[in-house]
Structure formats: structure tokens, C-alpha cells
Amino acid sequence: GENVEQHPSTLSVQEGDSAVIKCTYSDSASNYFPWYKQELGKGPQLIIDIRSNVGEKKDQRIAVTLNKTAKHFSLHITETQPEDSAVYFCAASMGSAGGTSYGKLTFGQGTILTVHP
Amino acid sequence: NAGVTQTPKFQVLKTGQSMTLQCAQDMNHNSMYWYRQDPGMGLRLIYYSASEGTTDKGEVPNGYNVSRLNKREFSLRLESAAPSQTSVYFCASIHRVTEKLFFGSGTQLSVL
């Protein structure tokens, strides 16, 4: 089955700096790569996602890049703020029409991001 | 519009006890999922339901049963709880068109 590795496990930055989290996946059939943010005591919240037919996607301060050949994808957060502090998870799935398979995600181990004021 | 609602939020069981975790979504989503989250391991899929009346095993189904009661509700049952089932359990549902997964706030379960 699919295996997703995520690094680093912890990341500490100063407010205003950039943060980068990297993930690798094993199954070349995976075609959907979401990123989730989880705050303490809450469920994961989708912040951005990318599909295998796209190399990069941006949403304000957040961007995701995908390298299908190398089987890795990364989350980039620019101009970090204290409210960005949370646990971030990458994930992968082999999505197909109908939607169900997109929810069968394999998650990375998570990155604890701390943004210091 | 509450999204995905899970009950209870916290539960403590003794080894061998049984319980059912409840999940309901009000977004008219077809597919629903149960994940467990353990420290350092991310989330792992236990069971999922593509539609009302159907259920399938995920990565870690042993020790669990599920019921898709109707389109809104998907429950997870532990028949004989074991300490290895101490975890945080998340229910989720997916939008068929956007194909994005939405999670509930979780149930923290401790088995002593």
C-alpha cells in the first residue's frame, strides 16, 4: 500500500519567516495530495490540496508544489504568523470519479509548527 | 449547518467493555469515514462507507464494526475494548463534487 513520509517532525520559526514542510509518497498511482492543519483539541482542517496534473498551487500565504517524478510534495507558508502554529499533515490518495476514493487518505506523521512572535 | 458532529467527545472504558461512537453530517455527503489518530503515526483509516447501505474495511479494521444507519449517520462500535484501542477517533465525510474531506472534532477514547 501507499506510504507517506513527512519531515521535519517539528519546525520552529520566527514570525514573518517562511516555513517549508516536505512529504514523499511511494505509490506512483496516487493523484491527490491534500494538506491539513490541526489545532489543539480540534479535527484536521483542509488548507490546500493539489492534484497530479498540476505542479504548483497557491492560496494567499500558502503554496503547495508537487514533483511527480521524484514523488514528493511540499507545503510552503510565507510571512508566518503566531496563529499558523499547529500540527500540519500531508496526505495522499488514488482518487477516481465519484469521490469516495479521494477520502481514503494515507497520512504523513505530522509536523508541529511553532511560530514565535 | 454544523458539518460533522461526533459524540461523545471523551470516553473512558475498561478492557472488555463495549461502546458505540456516533457520527452525523448535515452536508448531504454520500461517503463517510472513520479514522484513528495515534501519537507520531498520523491518521489511519478504519472503515468507510461509500453510500447508505455499504461499508468497507480500511487500513486498520480489526476490533471494530461500523453501521451506516442512513445517509447522515455512520457509527463505529468497539465490541470488546482493548488498551491498544486508546486513541482519538475522527469521523469525516466527503463532498462528491469538490472531493474534499471534512472532519469532525473527534472522540478521545481511553481504554484502561
PDB file of C-alpha atoms in Angstrom, chain A residues 18-78:
ATOM      1  CA  SER A  18       8.870  31.162   5.805  1.00  0.00           C
ATOM      2  CA  ALA A  19       8.166  27.549   6.729  1.00  0.00           C
ATOM      3  CA  VAL A  20       8.557  24.521   4.463  1.00  0.00           C
ATOM      4  CA  ILE A  21       7.288  21.009   5.164  1.00  0.00           C
ATOM      5  CA  LYS A  22       8.150  18.141   2.849  1.00  0.00           C
ATOM      6  CA  CYS A  23       6.483  14.801   2.108  1.00  0.00           C
ATOM      7  CA  THR A  24       7.362  11.834  -0.045  1.00  0.00           C
ATOM      8  CA  TYR A  25       4.989   9.125  -1.229  1.00  0.00           C
ATOM      9  CA  SER A  26       5.628   5.624  -2.522  1.00  0.00           C
ATOM     10  CA  ASP A  27       2.786   4.781  -4.905  1.00  0.00           C
ATOM     11  CA  SER A  28       3.032   6.442  -8.305  1.00  0.00           C
ATOM     12  CA  ALA A  29      -0.722   5.850  -8.773  1.00  0.00           C
ATOM     13  CA  SER A  30      -1.533   8.443  -6.096  1.00  0.00           C
ATOM     14  CA  ASN A  31      -3.028  11.526  -7.707  1.00  0.00           C
ATOM     15  CA  TYR A  32      -4.442  13.681  -4.908  1.00  0.00           C
ATOM     16  CA  PHE A  33      -2.362  15.413  -2.219  1.00  0.00           C
ATOM     17  CA  PRO A  34      -4.118  17.476   0.470  1.00  0.00           C
ATOM     18  CA  TRP A  35      -2.629  19.309   3.422  1.00  0.00           C
ATOM     19  CA  TYR A  36      -4.420  19.570   6.755  1.00  0.00           C
ATOM     20  CA  LYS A  37      -3.936  21.889   9.729  1.00  0.00           C
ATOM     21  CA  GLN A  38      -4.878  20.601  13.156  1.00  0.00           C
ATOM     22  CA  GLU A  39      -5.176  22.865  16.175  1.00  0.00           C
ATOM     23  CA  LEU A  40      -5.174  21.510  19.694  1.00  0.00           C
ATOM     24  CA  GLY A  41      -8.359  19.628  20.532  1.00  0.00           C
ATOM     25  CA  LYS A  42      -9.812  20.001  17.042  1.00  0.00           C
ATOM     26  CA  GLY A  43     -10.181  17.899  13.935  1.00  0.00           C
ATOM     27  CA  PRO A  44      -7.924  18.327  10.892  1.00  0.00           C
ATOM     28  CA  GLN A  45      -8.932  21.161   8.603  1.00  0.00           C
ATOM     29  CA  LEU A  46      -8.125  21.153   4.887  1.00  0.00           C
ATOM     30  CA  ILE A  47      -5.971  24.156   3.985  1.00  0.00           C
ATOM     31  CA  ILE A  48      -4.870  23.390   0.427  1.00  0.00           C
ATOM     32  CA  ASP A  49      -4.746  20.472  -1.976  1.00  0.00           C
ATOM     33  CA  ILE A  50      -3.154  19.626  -5.312  1.00  0.00           C
ATOM     34  CA  ARG A  51      -3.822  17.065  -7.979  1.00  0.00           C
ATOM     35  CA  SER A  52      -1.240  15.252 -10.056  1.00  0.00           C
ATOM     36  CA  ASN A  53      -1.966  17.200 -13.213  1.00  0.00           C
ATOM     37  CA  VAL A  54      -0.770  20.419 -11.536  1.00  0.00           C
ATOM     38  CA  GLY A  55       2.762  21.305 -10.410  1.00  0.00           C
ATOM     39  CA  GLU A  56       2.019  24.188  -8.059  1.00  0.00           C
ATOM     40  CA  LYS A  57      -0.935  25.819  -6.373  1.00  0.00           C
ATOM     41  CA  LYS A  58      -1.146  28.999  -4.287  1.00  0.00           C
ATOM     42  CA  ASP A  59      -3.680  30.409  -1.877  1.00  0.00           C
ATOM     43  CA  GLN A  60      -2.570  33.689  -0.310  1.00  0.00           C
ATOM     44  CA  ARG A  61       0.367  32.859   2.018  1.00  0.00           C
ATOM     45  CA  ILE A  62       0.179  29.123   1.394  1.00  0.00           C
ATOM     46  CA  ALA A  63       1.529  27.205  -1.594  1.00  0.00           C
ATOM     47  CA  VAL A  64       1.997  23.562  -2.442  1.00  0.00           C
ATOM     48  CA  THR A  65       4.389  22.108  -5.023  1.00  0.00           C
ATOM     49  CA  LEU A  66       4.335  18.623  -6.494  1.00  0.00           C
ATOM     50  CA  ASN A  67       7.136  16.708  -8.222  1.00  0.00           C
ATOM     51  CA  LYS A  68       5.578  13.545  -9.653  1.00  0.00           C
ATOM     52  CA  THR A  69       8.864  12.194 -10.985  1.00  0.00           C
ATOM     53  CA  ALA A  70      10.524  12.341  -7.584  1.00  0.00           C
ATOM     54  CA  LYS A  71       7.256  11.514  -5.771  1.00  0.00           C
ATOM     55  CA  HIS A  72       7.434  14.358  -3.344  1.00  0.00           C
ATOM     56  CA  PHE A  73       5.339  17.394  -2.492  1.00  0.00           C
ATOM     57  CA  SER A  74       5.870  20.342  -0.192  1.00  0.00           C
ATOM     58  CA  LEU A  75       3.913  22.947   1.754  1.00  0.00           C
ATOM     59  CA  HIS A  76       5.245  26.491   1.821  1.00  0.00           C
ATOM     60  CA  ILE A  77       3.935  29.089   4.263  1.00  0.00           C
ATOM     61  CA  THR A  78       5.234  32.633   3.804  1.00  0.00           C
TER      62      THR A  78
END
